[in-house]
Tab-separated table of C-alpha atoms in Angstrom:
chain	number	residue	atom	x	y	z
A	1	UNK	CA	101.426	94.969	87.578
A	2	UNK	CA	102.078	97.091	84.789
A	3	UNK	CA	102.050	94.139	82.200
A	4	UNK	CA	99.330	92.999	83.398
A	5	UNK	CA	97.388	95.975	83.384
A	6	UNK	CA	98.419	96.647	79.702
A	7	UNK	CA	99.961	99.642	80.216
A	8	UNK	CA	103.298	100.211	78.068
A	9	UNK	CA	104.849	103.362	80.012
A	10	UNK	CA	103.598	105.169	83.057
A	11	UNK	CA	104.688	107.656	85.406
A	12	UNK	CA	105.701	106.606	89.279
A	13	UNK	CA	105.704	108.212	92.813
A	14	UNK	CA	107.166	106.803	95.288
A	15	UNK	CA	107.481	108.924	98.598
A	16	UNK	CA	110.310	108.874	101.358
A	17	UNK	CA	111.990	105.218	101.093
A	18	UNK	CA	109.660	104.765	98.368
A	19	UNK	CA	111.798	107.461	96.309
A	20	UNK	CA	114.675	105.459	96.728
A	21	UNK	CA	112.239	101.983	95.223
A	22	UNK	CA	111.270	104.488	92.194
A	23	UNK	CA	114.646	105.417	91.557
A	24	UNK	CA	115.845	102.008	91.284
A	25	UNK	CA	112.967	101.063	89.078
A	26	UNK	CA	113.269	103.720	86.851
A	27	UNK	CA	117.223	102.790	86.292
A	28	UNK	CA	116.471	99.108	86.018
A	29	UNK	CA	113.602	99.448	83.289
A	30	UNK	CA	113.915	102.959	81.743
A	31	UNK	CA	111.688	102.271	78.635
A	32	UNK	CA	108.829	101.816	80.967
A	33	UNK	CA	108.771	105.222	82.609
A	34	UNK	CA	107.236	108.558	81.188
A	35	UNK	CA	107.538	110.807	84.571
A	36	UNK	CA	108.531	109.484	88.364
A	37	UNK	CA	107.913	111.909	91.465
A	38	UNK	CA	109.638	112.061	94.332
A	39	UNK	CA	108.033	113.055	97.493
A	40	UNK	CA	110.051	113.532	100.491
A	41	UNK	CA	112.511	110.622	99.240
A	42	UNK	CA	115.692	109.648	100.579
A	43	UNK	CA	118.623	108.125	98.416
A	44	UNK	CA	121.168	107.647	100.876
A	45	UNK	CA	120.410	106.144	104.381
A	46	UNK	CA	123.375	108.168	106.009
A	47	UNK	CA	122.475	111.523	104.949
A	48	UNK	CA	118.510	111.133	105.971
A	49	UNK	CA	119.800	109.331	109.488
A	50	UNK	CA	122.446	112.098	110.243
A	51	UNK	CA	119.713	114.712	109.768
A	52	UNK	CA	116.991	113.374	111.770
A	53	UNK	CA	119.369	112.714	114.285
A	54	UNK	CA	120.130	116.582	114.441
A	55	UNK	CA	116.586	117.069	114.707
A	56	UNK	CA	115.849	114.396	117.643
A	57	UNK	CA	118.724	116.444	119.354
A	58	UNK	CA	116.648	119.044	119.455
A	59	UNK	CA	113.767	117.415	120.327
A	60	UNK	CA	115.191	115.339	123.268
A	61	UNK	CA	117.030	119.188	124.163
A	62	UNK	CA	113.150	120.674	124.613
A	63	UNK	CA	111.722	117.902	126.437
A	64	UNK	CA	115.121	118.534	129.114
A	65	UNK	CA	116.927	115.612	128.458
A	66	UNK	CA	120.217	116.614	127.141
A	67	UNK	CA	122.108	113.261	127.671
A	68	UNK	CA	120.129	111.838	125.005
A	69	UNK	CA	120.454	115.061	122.738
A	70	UNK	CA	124.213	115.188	122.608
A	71	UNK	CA	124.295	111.155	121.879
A	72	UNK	CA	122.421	111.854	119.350
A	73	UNK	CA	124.583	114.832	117.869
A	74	UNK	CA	127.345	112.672	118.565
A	75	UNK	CA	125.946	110.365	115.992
A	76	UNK	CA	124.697	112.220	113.459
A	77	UNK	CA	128.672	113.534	113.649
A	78	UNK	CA	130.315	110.575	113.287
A	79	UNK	CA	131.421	108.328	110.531
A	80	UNK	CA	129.487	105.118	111.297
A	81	UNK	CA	128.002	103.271	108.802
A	82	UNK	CA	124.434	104.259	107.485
A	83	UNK	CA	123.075	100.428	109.171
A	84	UNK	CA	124.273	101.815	112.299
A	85	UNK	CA	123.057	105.198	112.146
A	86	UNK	CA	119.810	104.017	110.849
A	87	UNK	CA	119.879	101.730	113.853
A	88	UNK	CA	120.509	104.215	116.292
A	89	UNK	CA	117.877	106.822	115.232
A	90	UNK	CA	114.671	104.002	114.740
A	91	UNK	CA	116.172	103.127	118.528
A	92	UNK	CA	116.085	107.300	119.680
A	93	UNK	CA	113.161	107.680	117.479
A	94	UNK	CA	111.028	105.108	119.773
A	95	UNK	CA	112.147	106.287	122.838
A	96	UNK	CA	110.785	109.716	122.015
A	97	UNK	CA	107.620	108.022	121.984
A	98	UNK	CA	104.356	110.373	121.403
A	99	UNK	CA	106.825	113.098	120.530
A	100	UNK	CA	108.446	110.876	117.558
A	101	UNK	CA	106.190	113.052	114.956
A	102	UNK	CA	108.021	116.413	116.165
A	103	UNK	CA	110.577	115.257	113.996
A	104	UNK	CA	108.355	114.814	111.058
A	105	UNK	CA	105.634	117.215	111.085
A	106	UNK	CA	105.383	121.223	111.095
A	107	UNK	CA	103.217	121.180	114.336
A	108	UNK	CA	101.146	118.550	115.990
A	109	UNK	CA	97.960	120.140	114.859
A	110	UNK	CA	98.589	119.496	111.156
A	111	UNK	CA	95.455	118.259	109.917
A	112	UNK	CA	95.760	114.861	108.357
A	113	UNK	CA	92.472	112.506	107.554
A	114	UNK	CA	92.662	108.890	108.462
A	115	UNK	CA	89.390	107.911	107.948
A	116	UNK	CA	90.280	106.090	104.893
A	117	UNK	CA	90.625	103.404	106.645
A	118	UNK	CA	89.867	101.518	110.480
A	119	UNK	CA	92.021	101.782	113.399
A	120	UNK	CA	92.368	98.308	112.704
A	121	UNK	CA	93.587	98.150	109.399
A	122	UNK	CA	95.968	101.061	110.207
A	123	UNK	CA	97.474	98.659	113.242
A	124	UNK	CA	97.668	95.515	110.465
A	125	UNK	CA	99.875	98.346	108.457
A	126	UNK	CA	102.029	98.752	111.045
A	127	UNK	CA	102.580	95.215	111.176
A	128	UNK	CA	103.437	94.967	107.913
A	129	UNK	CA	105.701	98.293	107.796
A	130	UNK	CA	107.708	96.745	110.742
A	131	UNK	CA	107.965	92.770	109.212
A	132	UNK	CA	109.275	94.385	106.019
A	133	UNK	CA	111.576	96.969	107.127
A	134	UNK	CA	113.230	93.739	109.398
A	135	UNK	CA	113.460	91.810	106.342
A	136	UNK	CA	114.869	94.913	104.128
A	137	UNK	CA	117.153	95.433	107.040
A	138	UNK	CA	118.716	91.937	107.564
A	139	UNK	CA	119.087	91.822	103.654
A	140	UNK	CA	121.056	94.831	103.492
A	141	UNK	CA	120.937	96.655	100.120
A	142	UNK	CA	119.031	99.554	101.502
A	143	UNK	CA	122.159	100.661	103.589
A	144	UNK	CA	123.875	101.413	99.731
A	145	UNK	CA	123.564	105.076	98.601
A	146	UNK	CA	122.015	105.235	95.171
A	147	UNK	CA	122.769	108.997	94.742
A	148	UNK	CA	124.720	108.113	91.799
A	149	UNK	CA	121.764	107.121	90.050
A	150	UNK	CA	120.324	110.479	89.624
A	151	UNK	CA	122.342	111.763	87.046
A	152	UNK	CA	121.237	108.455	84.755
A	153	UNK	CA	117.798	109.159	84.852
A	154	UNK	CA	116.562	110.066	81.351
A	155	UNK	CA	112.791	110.511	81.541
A	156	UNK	CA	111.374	114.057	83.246
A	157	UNK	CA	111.198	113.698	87.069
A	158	UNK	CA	109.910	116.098	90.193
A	159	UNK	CA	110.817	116.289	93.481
A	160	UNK	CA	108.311	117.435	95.703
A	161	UNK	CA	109.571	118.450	99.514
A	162	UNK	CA	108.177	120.172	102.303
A	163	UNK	CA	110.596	123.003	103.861
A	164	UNK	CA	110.461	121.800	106.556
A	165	UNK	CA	111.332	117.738	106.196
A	166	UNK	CA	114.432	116.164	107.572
A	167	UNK	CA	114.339	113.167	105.088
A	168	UNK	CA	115.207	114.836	102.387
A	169	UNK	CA	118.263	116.691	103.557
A	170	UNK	CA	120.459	119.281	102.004
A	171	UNK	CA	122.773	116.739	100.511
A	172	UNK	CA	119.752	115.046	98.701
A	173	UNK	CA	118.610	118.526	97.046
A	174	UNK	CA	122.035	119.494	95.915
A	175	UNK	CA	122.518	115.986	94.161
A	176	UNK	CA	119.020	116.228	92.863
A	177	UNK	CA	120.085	120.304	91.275
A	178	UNK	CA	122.557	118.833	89.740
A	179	UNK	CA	119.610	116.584	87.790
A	180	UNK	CA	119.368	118.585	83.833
A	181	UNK	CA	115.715	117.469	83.324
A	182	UNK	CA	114.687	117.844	87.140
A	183	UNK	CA	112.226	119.729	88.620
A	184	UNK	CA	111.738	120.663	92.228
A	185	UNK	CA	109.014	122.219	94.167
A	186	UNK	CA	109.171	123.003	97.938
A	187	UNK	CA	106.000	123.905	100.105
A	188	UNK	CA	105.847	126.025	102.801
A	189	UNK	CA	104.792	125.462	106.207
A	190	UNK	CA	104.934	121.539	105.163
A	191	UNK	CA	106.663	117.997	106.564
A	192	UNK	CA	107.268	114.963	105.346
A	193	UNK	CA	104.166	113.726	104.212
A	194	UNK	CA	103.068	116.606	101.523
A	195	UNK	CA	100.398	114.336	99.968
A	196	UNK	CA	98.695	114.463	103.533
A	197	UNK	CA	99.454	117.540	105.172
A	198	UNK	CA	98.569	119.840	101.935
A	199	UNK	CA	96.438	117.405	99.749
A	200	UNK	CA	95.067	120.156	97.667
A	201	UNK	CA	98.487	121.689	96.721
A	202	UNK	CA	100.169	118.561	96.163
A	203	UNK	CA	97.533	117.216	94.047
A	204	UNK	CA	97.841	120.544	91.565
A	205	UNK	CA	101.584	120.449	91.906
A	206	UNK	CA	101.642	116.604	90.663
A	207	UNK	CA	98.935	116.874	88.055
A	208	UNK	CA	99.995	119.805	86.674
A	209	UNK	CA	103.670	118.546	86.260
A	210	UNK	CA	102.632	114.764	84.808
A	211	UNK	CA	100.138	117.201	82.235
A	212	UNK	CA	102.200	119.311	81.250
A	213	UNK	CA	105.685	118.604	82.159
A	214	UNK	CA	107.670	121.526	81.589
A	215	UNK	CA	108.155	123.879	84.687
A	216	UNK	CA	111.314	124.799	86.748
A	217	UNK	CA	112.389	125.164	90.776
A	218	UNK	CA	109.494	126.782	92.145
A	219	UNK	CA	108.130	127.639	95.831
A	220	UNK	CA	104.317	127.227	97.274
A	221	UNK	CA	103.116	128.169	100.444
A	222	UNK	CA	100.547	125.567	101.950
A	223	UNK	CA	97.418	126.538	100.844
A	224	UNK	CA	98.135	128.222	98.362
């Protein structure tokens, strides 16, 4: 796309598993990146399953049923492999049902806007979500941590959480500190999906780093 759009470098987001895509791109063709953002990303499937596995727990533990809280603290305590923990949460994660987006989201009454698109179109991209997460599964590579890749990263990069997503863990921001030419901004009062819970604020926090670049950890609150 970029070739054929003429365009020599550019910057890249990539948000939650699309993080871990952007990081891979950016180590595969470095000359081709000015900037990436990360929103929400993961870059190893273990760390991100273990914690939203604590956080189902605690879900499951409100809604009163406590056998499937401690299986899944029992999980996210083990040492299984990141297929099978992955595996276990998308299984705990649908049996949640409605209450799935506790996990994700500050409060239910977050307001998001959908209208972008039909209910229709959002059910084909749920299709397509679920035919290419089987086919990423049953290839595999996903399941590999790529934390190591951070420190190889040469061009300027941000990563852009909300304090209170699970994807993103601990583990993930103290590899990412680590990062000499990161940057890192958390929002307050925020999930997983910054770009749609606090448009406003995460369109100045992206523009103003991909403009002007040079700005350390800082701390917004969502509305700011």
């Amino acid at each position: 796309m970029r070739k054929q759009l003429g365009i020599n470098r550019w910057a890249v987001i990539g948000h939650s598993f699309g993080g871990y895509i952007a990081l891979l791109y950016a180590s595969v063709y470095p000359n081709a990146i000015t900037n990436v953002v990360f929103e929400c990303p993961t870059f190893d499937f273990a760390w991100t399953a273990k914690s939203l596995l604590r956080r189902a727990a605690s879900v499951f533990l409100e809604l009163g049923i406590e056998t499937k809280s401690e299986e899944c603290l029992n999980l996210a305590t083990s040492n299984l492999s990141s297929e099978h923990l992955f595996d276990s949460y998308l299984r705990l994660g649908e049996e949640l049902g409605e209450h799935k987006e506790d996990i994700y989201r500050v409060n239910a009454d977050t307001s998001i806007d959908y209208s972008a698109y039909t209910d229709e179109e959002w059910e084909a991209f749920d299709d397509r979500t679920d035919l290419h997460l089987e086919r990423l599964r049953e290839e595999g590579r996903i399941f590999q941590s790529i934390v190591s890749l951070l420190p190889s990263l040469s061009v300027p990069s941000l990563l852009v959480i909300g304090d209170a997503d699970l994807v993103t863990c601990d583990k993930h921001v103290e590899a990412y500190n680590q990062m000499a030419n990161g940057h890192k901004v958390v929002i307050k009062n925020c999930g997983h999906t910054p770009h749609a819970e606090c448009p406003d604020v995460y369109y100045r926090i992206v523009s103003a780093f991909l403009l002007q670049g040079e700005w350390r950890f800082v701390e917004i609150g969502n509305g700011a």
